[in-house]
Amino acid sequence: MSALSRRAFLIGVGEALGVAALELSWPDIAAAAMEAGAVAKDPAGATTLLAAADAADIEAIAAQIIPSGATPGAREAGVVHFIDRALATFFSRLYTEFHAQLVEFQAACRASNPDVASFAALSSQRQIEFLRTVEQTPFFDRMRLFTLLGMFSAPMYGGNHESAGWQLIGFEDRHAFEPPFGYYDRDYPGFIVEPGKPA
Amino acid sequence: MTARTYHDSELVDFAIVGSGAAGGVIARELSRAGLSVVLLEQGPRMTPAQFEHDELKYWFLSGITNDAVKNPQSFRNDPSKDAALAVLKPPLWYARTVGGTTVHYTANYWRFHPIDFHERSLLGSIAGTGFDDWPISYEELEPYYTKVEWEIGVSGLAGASPFDPPRTKPYPMPPMPVKSSGVLFERGARKLGLHPVPAPLAINSVAYGGRSSCVHCGFCHGMACEVAAKASSLTTVIPEAEATGYCEVRPDSYVVRIETDPRGRASGVTYFDAARRERFQKARAVVVCANGAETPRLLLMSANGQFPQGLANASGLVGKYLMFNYTSRVEAVFEHELNEYKSVQVTRILHDFYDSDPKRGFYGGGGLDARIGPQPIMWAQRMALAGPRWGSEYKATLAEFPRSMMVGCHGTSLPVETNSVTLDPELKDAWGMPAIRTTYRDHPDDLATARFLQERGAEIMDAAGALRAAKPPVTEQSNSMHLLGTCRMGDDPARSVVDRYHRSHDVRNLFICDGSSLVTSGRGQPTMTIQALAFRAGEHIADFARRGEI
């Protein structure tokens, strides 16, 4: 990973000169990612920006989008840590809106489930039932996007813990491959030009 | 060797704005002719060693592209409505780095066909559009297509396709090794009597042009090649331009105005340097190659007392007739592993449906290709189109990743006048300059073509034995990387922005060459044609300079 951080640093040099006053640019993103990689080794660890109760709800939603089971889901991949770091750094401009949407989500959840303290505390079945009522909302779309980003982006960003996301889908993180690449090109005899002219 | 540098106050022959597909080529052609050139680029200069595999960075955090924070844009489908700010990603998306979009493109390099240049004469006009012939023919462009293939480096198999337009030379490199997607596509298409052929790609199948062959890493699309096997202006024509000793590449130089003198001629360009100082580069002539979005924006931002509508805009057509192409998709799943995340995007294409056929009842045609499934994040996002969006069932379909592929169906876009790039009346970028406002609504024929091609793609996947072939709904587009037609070529100054040599009709020493020059959209894969146009433009502009006609 040290080569990656060197690259990220080099990329940042040109950009930083002109845009220091703006929101995060690449060096900040890279630095934040490095930090995230350092703190997120433990998917069960505490979040930094998100309050514990909010983090619990976010993690529970993510875990319904990609559930745990025979293979790791969003919870084991540490998606909540990705979201925590993203909203503190490269997606900080999205935080205010996201948080407001979360508060609204939590209020709606309490209204539908007055007997339970939070979404995270609901049974899995009741979580699914409630999510079905909000799956068309901008908040759910945002949560889904963040979950997928956290599940499948490079582990240095804080999610995809031990490449759990990549393993789930069978993606191999390598810099070079050789043919044959798959089952169907293994015994390919070579391209044969067929006769035939366009009409 | 150290490349040549010039002072701002030094009168150079050419200031070229934009170092991408066209700007790089023209810089090389002009500097090889012994003309002094300053090539200005908005973005930084990077080297292949700085590129990396990072889907989040390149696709979601604007690693090397324009971004929604520094370069905000607004978008609307309906010209009568206000445009909305795009929060996550600019709707018109391009690489903002030396080499431009050639650094992150897929490098599909098929040639346009002869009909692309004179389709209006063949089919007649189409109501409500600016459908027109080009001022040049395929035959005039053919030598330059060949030049692209040999001097940029394209792999492929000449003579394979019965639809291949006439060519004077074969490809300099054999095609890339076929992938499972290509084998299946070929199998299905041949069962249906169609003509799948190896894809031409600006990617080295063998070492070529001093660059290595492809290592099949699978990160072409939207990414930059770490081994420079994918040809980009950054690794081909730009170093060659610098080697002449006549060309300076000036990165982090954001041109915001083309200045004119009292005679109505371009006198140079005003730009912000990396430290945001406003500077002025004097030049005998200016060539704008900033892409189909930034080129019209720059011309509109250059409005002054003499040219109140913007530069080169007496016709009022600067920024109009924006064309995206339409890519519809078929997502197919097979029994065994394809592992499409390995190697290049495309290994087989098919042009059986390239021509428009009036019998279909709508204008349009296209090319199909067998294509890699997307990288992991995009794969997970896209599954939403084919089935459940979350939950256990969704998780199970995610695991189909290695067994899936896609057919890309690349179709025409008609030139519609209201589809346009204009200056947003309120939104500004980080430099205080007016942001790009895009207005775009696909013509009904473009959507009909996209659906027609998608049906053909699905038939091919069925014939290939797909377990499932899903057709994501064809809906109106709201973003694109194909930025075409906004300063179209033509002989008539009332109906075009530049002439057949890319000289602007209104300003004698202002030339424009990039995706904006295209009169029709082709059937996707426009970069090959943009570069052929650039080789041709470079040759003519050098001649004009030698004859004192700039």
XYZ file of C-alpha atoms in Angstrom:
749
model
C 0.000 0.000 0.000
C 2.941 2.347 0.389
C 3.283 2.577 -3.388
C -0.339 3.601 -3.565
C 0.089 6.356 -1.033
C 3.107 7.657 -2.910
C 1.054 7.801 -6.075
C -1.811 9.489 -4.342
C 0.582 12.057 -2.964
C 2.094 12.791 -6.359
C -1.322 13.219 -7.914
C -2.258 15.655 -5.229
C 0.637 18.021 -5.754
C -0.628 19.602 -8.954
C -4.188 19.930 -7.769
C -3.483 21.321 -4.336
C -1.791 24.446 -5.629
C -4.941 25.926 -7.073
C -7.739 24.653 -4.944
C -6.589 24.845 -1.360
C -9.584 26.931 -0.337
C -12.065 24.522 -1.837
C -13.534 21.362 -0.512
C -11.424 18.265 -0.374
C -9.227 17.453 -3.278
C -7.311 14.318 -3.977
C -4.542 14.604 -1.334
C -7.141 15.013 1.376
C -9.081 12.096 0.010
C -5.957 9.979 -0.120
C -4.909 11.002 3.374
C -8.386 10.319 4.691
C -8.400 6.966 2.991
C -5.077 6.038 4.523
C -6.337 7.023 7.921
C -9.524 5.097 7.350
C -7.484 2.055 6.402
C -5.554 2.430 9.625
C -8.540 2.818 11.931
C -10.931 0.437 10.286
C -8.990 -2.756 10.773
C -11.697 -3.862 13.162
C -15.135 -3.809 11.561
C -16.666 -3.862 15.034
C -14.744 -0.744 16.144
C -16.226 2.660 16.942
C -17.092 5.292 14.348
C -15.561 8.765 14.398
C -18.078 11.162 12.878
C -21.296 9.232 13.349
C -22.818 8.986 16.813
C -23.053 5.414 18.079
C -26.849 5.211 17.737
C -26.775 6.625 14.193
C -23.936 4.304 13.269
C -25.926 1.346 14.582
C -28.916 2.257 12.415
C -26.744 2.846 9.361
C -24.982 -0.448 9.865
C -28.312 -2.221 10.278
C -29.658 -0.732 7.039
C -26.467 -1.657 5.183
C -26.732 -5.172 6.606
C -30.201 -5.489 5.116
C -28.986 -4.271 1.721
C -26.196 -6.872 1.696
C -27.075 -9.295 4.492
C -24.691 -11.507 6.404
C -25.033 -15.250 5.971
C -22.899 -18.062 4.620
C -20.729 -15.339 3.098
C -19.830 -11.975 4.660
C -22.230 -9.078 4.203
C -22.012 -5.323 4.661
C -21.576 -5.676 8.422
C -18.531 -7.941 8.176
C -17.094 -5.791 5.392
C -17.133 -2.784 7.733
C -19.307 -0.686 5.433
C -20.314 1.622 8.277
C -16.675 2.608 8.709
C -16.435 3.486 5.063
C -19.549 5.650 5.378
C -18.258 7.264 8.560
C -14.962 8.228 6.945
C -16.527 9.215 3.621
C -18.950 11.647 5.258
C -16.125 13.114 7.299
C -13.875 13.578 4.288
C -14.515 13.261 0.560
C -18.309 13.253 0.856
C -18.463 15.863 3.617
C -20.563 18.066 1.361
C -23.254 15.393 1.465
C -23.304 15.013 5.245
C -25.874 17.656 6.247
C -28.466 16.371 3.829
C -27.704 12.749 4.647
C -27.995 13.352 8.372
C -31.297 15.164 7.980
C -32.602 12.258 5.929
C -31.418 9.824 8.577
C -33.234 11.736 11.319
C -36.391 11.643 9.220
C -35.918 7.913 8.635
C -35.506 7.325 12.360
C -38.624 9.332 13.187
C -40.669 7.426 10.630
C -39.334 4.161 12.006
C -40.340 5.095 15.554
C -43.774 6.139 14.360
C -44.277 2.747 12.707
C -42.678 0.801 15.534
C -43.441 2.673 18.758
C -42.538 -0.363 20.886
C -38.881 -0.465 19.779
C -36.210 2.157 20.444
C -34.477 2.199 17.087
C -34.290 0.637 13.658
C -31.191 -1.278 14.746
C -33.132 -2.773 17.656
C -35.917 -4.144 15.443
C -35.936 -7.807 14.524
C -34.559 -8.519 11.081
C -38.030 -9.300 9.772
C -39.421 -5.985 11.021
C -36.404 -4.131 9.616
C -37.142 -5.603 6.196
C -40.817 -4.717 6.481
C -40.012 -1.142 7.376
C -37.375 -0.778 4.638
C -39.945 -1.919 2.074
C -41.971 1.171 2.964
C -39.049 3.530 2.359
C -37.090 1.843 -0.436
C -38.189 4.471 -2.956
C -36.865 7.409 -0.915
C -33.731 9.447 -1.709
C -32.345 8.383 1.668
C -32.570 4.713 0.806
C -30.937 5.351 -2.580
C -28.115 7.179 -0.868
C -27.740 4.406 1.716
C -27.651 1.837 -1.039
C -25.004 3.758 -2.966
C -22.874 4.216 0.148
C -23.243 0.546 1.035
C -22.093 -0.564 -2.391
C -19.192 1.893 -2.384
C -18.143 0.633 1.042
C -18.553 -2.994 0.087
C -16.671 -2.931 -3.213
C -14.159 -0.060 -3.180
C -10.522 -0.717 -2.325
C -10.064 -1.748 1.334
C -7.875 1.325 1.943
C -11.067 3.409 2.025
C -12.220 1.685 5.194
C -14.777 -0.834 3.936
C -14.383 -4.073 1.964
C -12.599 -5.448 5.021
C -10.072 -8.091 4.012
C -11.559 -7.863 0.501
C -14.810 -9.434 1.740
C -16.791 -7.621 -0.951
C -14.508 -8.693 -3.766
C -14.482 -12.282 -2.554
C -18.255 -12.283 -2.415
C -18.497 -11.579 -6.149
C -15.386 -13.448 -7.265
C -13.317 -10.444 -8.275
C -9.587 -11.021 -8.214
C -7.515 -7.922 -7.452
C -4.469 -8.433 -9.643
C -2.505 -6.243 -11.981
C -2.035 -8.698 -14.801
C -3.791 -11.698 -16.275
C -3.139 -14.029 -19.173
C -5.483 -15.806 -21.540
C -7.484 -17.966 -21.295
C -9.570 -15.700 -19.102
C -12.653 -17.841 -18.666
C -14.345 -21.112 -19.499
C -15.525 -20.208 -22.976
C -12.293 -18.874 -24.446
C -10.260 -21.860 -23.300
C -10.604 -23.933 -26.456
C -11.304 -21.195 -28.963
C -9.958 -22.381 -32.314
C -9.150 -18.899 -33.664
C -11.148 -16.442 -35.716
C -12.258 -17.681 -39.112
C -13.317 -15.131 -41.684
C -16.686 -16.154 -43.009
C -17.661 -15.407 -46.553
C -20.524 -13.005 -46.960
C -21.130 -9.570 -48.266
C -23.545 -7.012 -46.959
C -26.769 -6.873 -48.916
C 15.905 16.228 -23.553
C 14.230 19.225 -22.016
C 11.162 20.291 -23.929
C 11.012 23.792 -25.335
C 9.301 26.508 -23.254
C 7.966 29.885 -24.305
C 7.201 33.091 -22.436
C 3.632 34.354 -22.411
C 4.736 37.514 -24.164
C 6.461 35.567 -26.925
C 4.327 35.460 -30.056
C 3.996 31.761 -30.815
C 2.470 30.458 -34.011
C -0.239 28.472 -32.245
C -1.900 28.325 -28.881
C -3.779 25.026 -28.730
C -6.437 24.688 -26.052
C -6.861 21.116 -24.845
C -4.386 18.227 -25.000
C -6.744 15.317 -25.644
C -7.575 13.224 -28.677
C -7.447 16.129 -31.126
C -5.199 18.640 -29.347
C -2.360 16.169 -28.954
C -2.459 15.146 -32.609
C -2.627 18.715 -33.914
C 0.196 19.801 -31.602
C 2.363 17.062 -33.058
C 1.477 17.837 -36.665
C 2.084 21.574 -36.280
C 5.302 21.264 -34.311
C 6.636 18.679 -36.775
C 6.033 21.313 -39.439
C 8.417 23.578 -37.523
C 5.694 25.816 -36.109
C 5.889 27.012 -32.515
C 3.137 25.627 -30.313
C 1.968 26.109 -26.743
C -0.440 23.330 -25.761
C -2.544 24.427 -22.811
C -4.300 21.885 -20.621
C -6.724 22.529 -17.736
C -5.573 19.547 -15.753
C -2.279 18.296 -14.345
C 0.320 16.253 -16.157
C 0.614 12.736 -14.863
C 2.689 9.737 -15.822
C 1.523 6.145 -16.197
C 3.405 5.321 -12.990
C 0.915 7.520 -11.121
C -2.138 5.671 -12.391
C -3.732 2.975 -10.293
C -6.577 0.515 -10.022
C -9.130 2.349 -7.964
C -12.735 2.282 -9.086
C -13.938 4.574 -6.313
C -11.388 7.252 -7.095
C -11.778 7.235 -10.870
C -15.533 6.793 -11.103
C -16.922 8.412 -7.963
C -14.300 10.849 -6.665
C -13.287 12.468 -9.959
C -9.712 11.209 -9.690
C -8.654 12.533 -13.106
C -11.892 14.037 -14.365
C -13.867 17.213 -14.029
C -15.699 17.068 -10.715
C -18.983 18.273 -9.327
C -17.381 20.579 -6.760
C -14.699 22.472 -8.678
C -16.388 22.170 -12.074
C -20.095 22.100 -11.282
C -22.628 21.628 -14.056
C -26.368 21.850 -14.381
C -28.698 19.718 -16.460
C -32.254 19.715 -17.755
C -34.259 17.613 -20.196
C -36.714 20.371 -20.908
C -35.454 23.688 -22.317
C -38.371 25.541 -20.738
C -37.349 24.493 -17.230
C -34.513 25.598 -14.962
C -31.524 23.292 -14.962
C -30.638 21.477 -11.754
C -27.179 21.270 -10.256
C -25.659 17.791 -10.473
C -24.354 16.965 -7.005
C -22.364 13.749 -7.338
C -20.944 13.852 -10.837
C -20.972 16.296 -13.749
C -23.416 15.184 -16.458
C -20.830 15.856 -19.176
C -17.851 13.960 -17.997
C -14.294 14.069 -19.338
C -10.717 13.516 -18.218
C -9.102 16.719 -17.042
C -5.457 15.850 -17.430
C -2.744 16.003 -20.075
C -3.923 13.551 -22.741
C -7.552 14.351 -21.977
C -10.126 11.684 -22.468
C -7.713 9.413 -24.335
C -6.229 8.736 -20.900
C -9.399 7.120 -19.543
C -11.332 5.923 -22.563
C -12.058 2.334 -23.527
C -10.160 2.708 -26.822
C -12.740 1.141 -29.126
C -11.496 2.307 -32.502
C -13.806 1.406 -35.315
C -13.965 3.778 -38.263
C -17.138 5.558 -39.239
C -18.648 4.190 -42.448
C -19.067 6.145 -45.701
C -22.791 6.578 -45.028
C -22.080 8.504 -41.821
C -20.847 11.372 -43.954
C -23.695 11.643 -46.446
C -26.698 10.043 -44.826
C -28.919 13.065 -45.273
C -28.504 12.874 -49.039
C -29.364 9.183 -48.888
C -32.324 9.383 -46.548
C -33.576 12.939 -46.813
C -34.068 15.468 -44.059
C -35.663 14.609 -40.739
C -38.211 17.050 -39.373
C -37.275 18.841 -36.179
C -33.571 18.057 -36.528
C -30.461 19.538 -38.076
C -29.622 16.216 -39.761
C -27.078 17.088 -42.445
C -24.266 15.803 -44.635
C -20.679 16.430 -43.700
C -18.656 18.729 -45.932
C -16.125 15.911 -46.364
C -16.493 12.293 -47.438
C -15.202 9.068 -45.974
C -12.787 8.846 -48.904
C -11.241 12.175 -47.934
C -10.782 10.997 -44.377
C -9.553 7.476 -45.180
C -5.823 8.300 -45.301
C -6.116 9.854 -41.863
C -7.924 6.859 -40.412
C -4.979 4.821 -41.646
C -2.644 7.326 -40.039
C -4.399 6.907 -36.708
C -4.121 3.141 -36.944
C -0.397 3.230 -37.678
C 0.774 6.297 -35.769
C -1.382 6.021 -32.666
C -1.457 2.220 -32.835
C -4.611 0.170 -33.372
C -4.935 -3.607 -33.171
C -7.517 -5.385 -35.283
C -8.147 -7.655 -38.242
C -8.662 -5.991 -41.605
C -10.920 -7.835 -44.013
C -12.766 -9.672 -41.283
C -15.944 -7.656 -41.575
C -17.983 -7.568 -44.763
C -19.158 -4.165 -43.562
C -15.676 -2.721 -43.047
C -15.333 0.493 -45.042
C -12.650 0.592 -47.753
C -9.143 0.829 -46.337
C -5.684 1.285 -47.850
C -3.697 -0.667 -45.264
C -4.284 -3.459 -42.778
C -3.982 -2.858 -39.039
C -0.418 -2.671 -37.745
C -1.121 -5.141 -34.933
C -3.140 -8.367 -34.676
C -6.360 -8.228 -32.649
C -6.350 -8.712 -28.891
C -6.869 -12.278 -27.607
C -10.558 -13.112 -27.543
C -12.358 -13.229 -24.219
C -15.223 -15.507 -23.226
C -17.678 -12.691 -23.952
C -16.287 -12.489 -27.481
C -16.529 -16.234 -28.021
C -20.142 -16.350 -26.845
C -21.111 -13.285 -28.845
C -19.484 -14.757 -31.936
C -21.207 -18.104 -31.406
C -24.649 -16.544 -30.940
C -24.305 -14.066 -33.776
C -23.126 -16.681 -36.276
C -26.065 -18.911 -35.424
C -28.247 -16.023 -36.498
C -26.327 -15.516 -39.744
C -24.672 -12.304 -38.545
C -21.041 -11.197 -38.913
C -19.170 -10.749 -35.635
C -15.523 -9.694 -36.034
C -12.517 -8.947 -33.819
C -12.772 -5.493 -32.283
C -10.336 -2.810 -33.392
C -8.809 -1.244 -30.292
C -6.185 1.440 -29.676
C -4.553 -1.039 -27.336
C -1.305 -2.825 -28.039
C -1.756 -6.542 -28.626
C 2.017 -6.656 -29.110
C 4.703 -4.115 -28.230
C 4.261 -1.181 -30.586
C 5.320 2.435 -30.861
C 7.790 2.086 -28.011
C 4.984 1.002 -25.682
C 4.443 -2.385 -24.123
C 1.673 -4.839 -24.901
C -1.463 -5.108 -22.798
C -1.195 -7.015 -19.512
C -4.969 -7.670 -19.445
C -5.483 -5.977 -16.084
C -9.081 -5.145 -16.975
C -9.036 -1.516 -15.870
C -9.423 0.336 -19.197
C -12.853 1.835 -18.856
C -12.733 5.193 -17.125
C -9.236 4.366 -15.911
C -5.748 5.250 -17.014
C -3.386 2.566 -18.316
C -0.489 1.877 -15.992
C 1.645 0.262 -18.669
C 0.739 2.629 -21.532
C -0.466 -0.261 -23.673
C -3.659 1.686 -24.227
C -2.716 4.497 -26.589
C -3.319 7.976 -25.248
C -2.214 11.380 -26.434
C -0.198 11.497 -23.224
C 1.967 8.556 -24.257
C 1.984 8.888 -28.065
C 1.686 12.200 -29.907
C 2.452 14.568 -27.023
C 5.974 13.308 -26.327
C 6.508 13.249 -30.101
C 5.420 16.885 -30.313
C 7.806 17.812 -27.521
C 10.631 15.948 -29.227
C 10.443 18.375 -32.162
C 11.709 21.164 -29.936
C 8.812 23.382 -31.005
C 6.072 22.395 -28.588
C 5.565 23.332 -24.966
C 2.897 21.470 -23.008
C 1.538 23.739 -20.297
C -0.508 21.765 -17.740
C -2.698 23.319 -15.018
C -3.489 26.084 -17.478
C -7.190 26.728 -17.649
C -8.091 28.859 -20.675
C -11.098 31.039 -19.958
C -11.085 33.469 -22.887
C -9.871 33.752 -26.432
C -8.950 37.386 -26.970
C -9.481 39.246 -30.222
C -7.793 42.315 -31.699
C -9.557 45.320 -33.254
C -9.505 43.573 -36.634
C -11.581 40.744 -35.247
C -8.744 38.258 -35.225
C -7.750 36.016 -32.349
C -4.724 37.442 -30.568
C -4.126 34.768 -27.934
C -5.667 33.155 -24.903
C -6.241 34.234 -21.315
C -5.833 31.469 -18.784
C -5.473 30.754 -15.099
C -2.239 29.053 -14.151
C -1.814 26.594 -11.284
C -1.557 29.438 -8.781
C -4.730 30.987 -10.235
C -2.867 33.910 -11.682
C -4.522 35.236 -14.801
C -2.075 35.095 -17.698
C -2.175 35.793 -21.416
C -0.423 33.782 -24.125
C 0.073 35.665 -27.350
C -0.375 33.624 -30.505
C -0.656 34.088 -34.256
C -3.541 31.639 -34.311
C -5.613 29.674 -31.825
C -6.768 26.060 -32.158
C -9.514 24.946 -29.783
C -9.610 21.217 -29.011
C -11.193 21.367 -25.584
C -13.945 18.748 -26.263
C -17.596 19.053 -27.256
C -18.540 20.630 -23.929
C -15.611 22.875 -23.048
C -15.046 24.133 -26.600
C -18.466 25.775 -27.010
C -18.279 26.985 -23.420
C -14.967 28.732 -24.122
C -16.319 30.325 -27.305
C -19.399 31.558 -25.439
C -17.287 32.849 -22.536
C -15.168 34.754 -25.075
C -18.047 37.058 -26.041
C -16.926 40.686 -26.288
C -18.075 43.954 -27.820
C -17.153 42.781 -31.299
C -18.617 39.317 -30.862
C -21.524 39.725 -28.462
C -22.913 36.213 -29.143
C -19.573 34.613 -28.425
C -16.684 33.885 -30.715
C -17.268 32.091 -34.033
C -20.981 32.232 -33.325
C -22.525 34.395 -36.059
C -24.576 31.329 -36.981
C -25.838 31.041 -33.416
C -24.952 27.352 -33.538
C -22.076 27.253 -31.048
C -23.106 24.773 -28.365
C -26.091 23.451 -30.301
C -26.784 20.021 -31.824
C -25.182 18.220 -28.903
C -25.169 14.457 -29.535
C -24.413 11.750 -26.958
C -24.911 8.514 -28.909
C -27.124 6.051 -27.113
C -25.728 2.877 -25.597
C -28.410 0.404 -24.636
C -27.365 -2.794 -22.946
C -28.121 -6.448 -22.627
C -26.944 -8.080 -19.410
C -26.469 -11.805 -19.828
C -25.590 -14.579 -17.397
C -24.086 -17.891 -18.462
C -23.536 -21.261 -16.854
C -19.760 -21.084 -16.567
C -17.240 -18.415 -15.654
C -16.315 -15.729 -18.160
C -14.278 -13.564 -15.743
C -14.941 -10.493 -17.800
C -13.166 -8.275 -15.301
C -9.955 -9.461 -16.925
C -8.464 -7.853 -20.042
C -9.854 -5.251 -22.437
C -13.451 -4.086 -22.608
C -14.380 -5.494 -25.977
C -13.075 -8.286 -28.205
C -15.900 -8.772 -30.729
C -18.096 -6.289 -32.547
C -20.821 -6.542 -35.148
C -21.929 -4.023 -37.770
C -24.840 -5.870 -39.403
C -27.275 -3.208 -38.146
C -25.040 -0.204 -38.801
C -27.096 1.295 -41.593
C -30.396 3.006 -41.105
C -33.247 1.097 -42.696
C -36.365 3.092 -43.556
C -38.422 -0.119 -43.281
C -37.954 0.011 -39.508
C -40.019 3.172 -39.364
C -37.403 5.313 -37.640
C -33.990 6.707 -38.401
C -30.910 5.117 -36.899
C -28.495 2.255 -36.760
C -25.655 1.007 -34.682
C -22.897 -1.356 -33.791
C -23.038 -4.056 -31.145
C -20.166 -5.294 -29.062
C -19.441 -8.049 -26.587
C -18.363 -6.237 -23.529
C -16.858 -6.704 -20.152
C -19.214 -6.586 -17.221
C -18.471 -3.464 -15.222
C -16.053 -3.271 -12.332
C -17.333 -4.333 -8.889
C -19.053 -1.146 -7.659
C -20.758 -0.484 -10.942
C -21.718 -4.130 -11.217
C -23.435 -3.976 -7.845
C -25.192 -0.748 -8.765
C -26.361 -2.055 -12.071
C -27.905 -5.238 -10.736
C -30.779 -3.024 -9.675
C -31.885 -2.878 -13.265
C -32.174 -6.618 -13.641
C -33.752 -7.702 -10.360
C -34.077 -6.952 -6.665
C -32.101 -3.970 -5.399
C -31.302 -5.240 -1.918
C -31.613 -8.191 0.422
C -30.658 -11.875 0.238
C -31.836 -12.376 -3.303
C -29.868 -9.324 -4.419
C -26.802 -10.650 -2.660
C -27.168 -13.963 -4.468
C -27.325 -12.262 -7.877
C -24.196 -10.249 -7.040
C -22.303 -13.521 -7.059
C -23.108 -13.945 -10.759
C -20.381 -11.407 -11.473
C -17.864 -13.861 -13.038
C -20.557 -15.528 -15.133
C -21.950 -12.375 -16.629
C -21.291 -10.214 -19.658
C -22.879 -7.373 -21.462
C -23.726 -6.514 -25.026
C -23.228 -2.824 -25.700
C -25.574 -1.503 -28.385
C -24.162 1.752 -29.718
C -26.589 3.847 -31.670
C -27.089 7.115 -33.434
C -28.150 10.415 -31.935
C -29.862 12.915 -34.158
C -28.712 16.542 -34.015
C -31.506 18.457 -32.290
C -31.028 22.190 -31.959
C -32.324 22.459 -28.386
C -29.877 19.794 -27.224
C -27.084 22.075 -26.211
C -24.275 23.339 -24.067
C -24.877 26.874 -22.819
C -23.554 28.984 -19.967
C -25.532 28.575 -16.776
C -26.948 32.010 -15.896
C -26.084 31.643 -12.200
C -23.855 28.701 -11.447
C -20.101 29.409 -11.390
C -17.090 27.152 -11.181
C -14.304 27.397 -8.602
C -12.598 30.048 -10.714
C -15.746 32.167 -10.864
C -16.420 31.276 -14.493
C -19.915 30.376 -15.755
C -20.685 26.674 -15.451
C -21.792 24.393 -18.262
C -25.539 24.031 -18.519
C -26.657 21.061 -20.575
C -30.061 20.691 -22.148
C -30.672 17.250 -23.608
C -33.565 15.053 -24.587
C -33.055 11.997 -26.773
C -34.901 12.174 -30.068
C -37.665 9.520 -30.204
C -35.858 7.839 -33.124
C -32.707 7.552 -31.000
C -34.639 5.715 -28.307
C -36.354 3.523 -30.908
C -32.942 2.665 -32.371
C -31.581 1.881 -28.916
C -34.488 -0.500 -28.280
C -34.164 -2.093 -31.701
C -30.459 -2.756 -31.184
C -31.098 -4.057 -27.688
C -33.530 -6.633 -29.107
C -30.853 -7.786 -31.544
C -28.337 -8.017 -28.711
C -30.729 -10.087 -26.628
C -31.318 -12.451 -29.555
C -27.583 -12.965 -29.869
C -27.254 -13.738 -26.165
C -30.173 -16.169 -26.338
C -28.619 -17.880 -29.352
C -25.349 -18.090 -27.430
C -27.084 -20.056 -24.692
C -27.454 -17.417 -22.006
C -29.288 -18.566 -18.882
C -30.749 -15.102 -18.744
C -30.513 -12.004 -20.927
C -31.948 -8.897 -19.294
C -32.782 -5.711 -21.144
C -32.493 -2.711 -18.840
C -35.145 -0.144 -19.785
C -34.143 2.362 -22.453
C -34.879 5.728 -20.877
C -33.859 9.311 -21.603
C -30.197 10.052 -20.948
C -29.023 12.656 -18.495
C -25.260 12.297 -18.815
C -22.609 11.330 -21.340
C -18.956 10.959 -22.135
C -19.605 11.365 -25.861
C -19.710 15.113 -26.428
C -20.398 15.679 -30.079
C -21.636 18.173 -32.619
C -21.570 21.480 -30.742
C -19.441 23.370 -33.331
C -20.318 21.453 -36.440
C -18.414 21.522 -39.738
C -20.018 22.741 -42.924
C -19.597 24.786 -46.078
C -22.461 27.152 -45.270
C -21.547 29.737 -42.599
C -25.215 30.106 -41.705
C -25.533 26.419 -40.855
C -22.158 25.555 -39.347
C -19.406 26.896 -37.108
C -16.258 25.686 -38.864
C -15.460 25.021 -42.493
C -14.164 21.789 -43.999
C -10.667 22.626 -42.752
C -11.835 23.369 -39.204
C -11.323 27.102 -39.662
C -14.085 29.064 -37.968
C -16.274 30.876 -40.466
C -16.113 34.122 -38.511
C -12.559 34.392 -37.202
C -9.906 33.590 -39.819
C -7.165 32.550 -37.416
C -9.351 30.515 -35.071
C -9.565 26.771 -35.683
C -11.744 24.252 -33.843
C -11.276 20.501 -33.965
C -12.623 17.892 -31.560
C -15.889 16.052 -30.945
C -17.667 19.352 -31.493
C -16.789 19.198 -35.217
C -18.939 16.137 -35.920
C -21.999 16.750 -38.074
C -23.607 13.401 -37.277
C -22.980 11.151 -34.318
C -21.761 8.015 -36.005
C -22.638 4.880 -34.095
C -20.567 5.470 -31.003
C -16.782 5.119 -30.653
C -16.128 8.680 -31.843
C -12.497 9.083 -30.766
C -11.074 7.288 -33.804
C -12.885 9.735 -36.072
C -11.945 12.740 -33.916
C -8.292 11.758 -34.277
C -8.592 11.195 -38.029
C -10.128 14.668 -38.305
C -7.286 16.041 -36.193
C -4.568 14.531 -38.398
C -6.302 16.023 -41.416
C -6.851 19.389 -39.730
C -3.230 19.487 -38.548
C -1.961 18.954 -42.083
C -4.175 21.684 -43.529
C -3.536 24.163 -40.737
C 0.229 23.673 -41.143
C -0.185 24.402 -44.869
C -2.170 27.535 -44.106
C 0.564 28.682 -41.722
C 3.287 28.063 -44.295
C 1.342 30.068 -46.858
C 0.754 32.927 -44.430
C -2.973 32.211 -44.333
C -3.529 32.226 -40.611
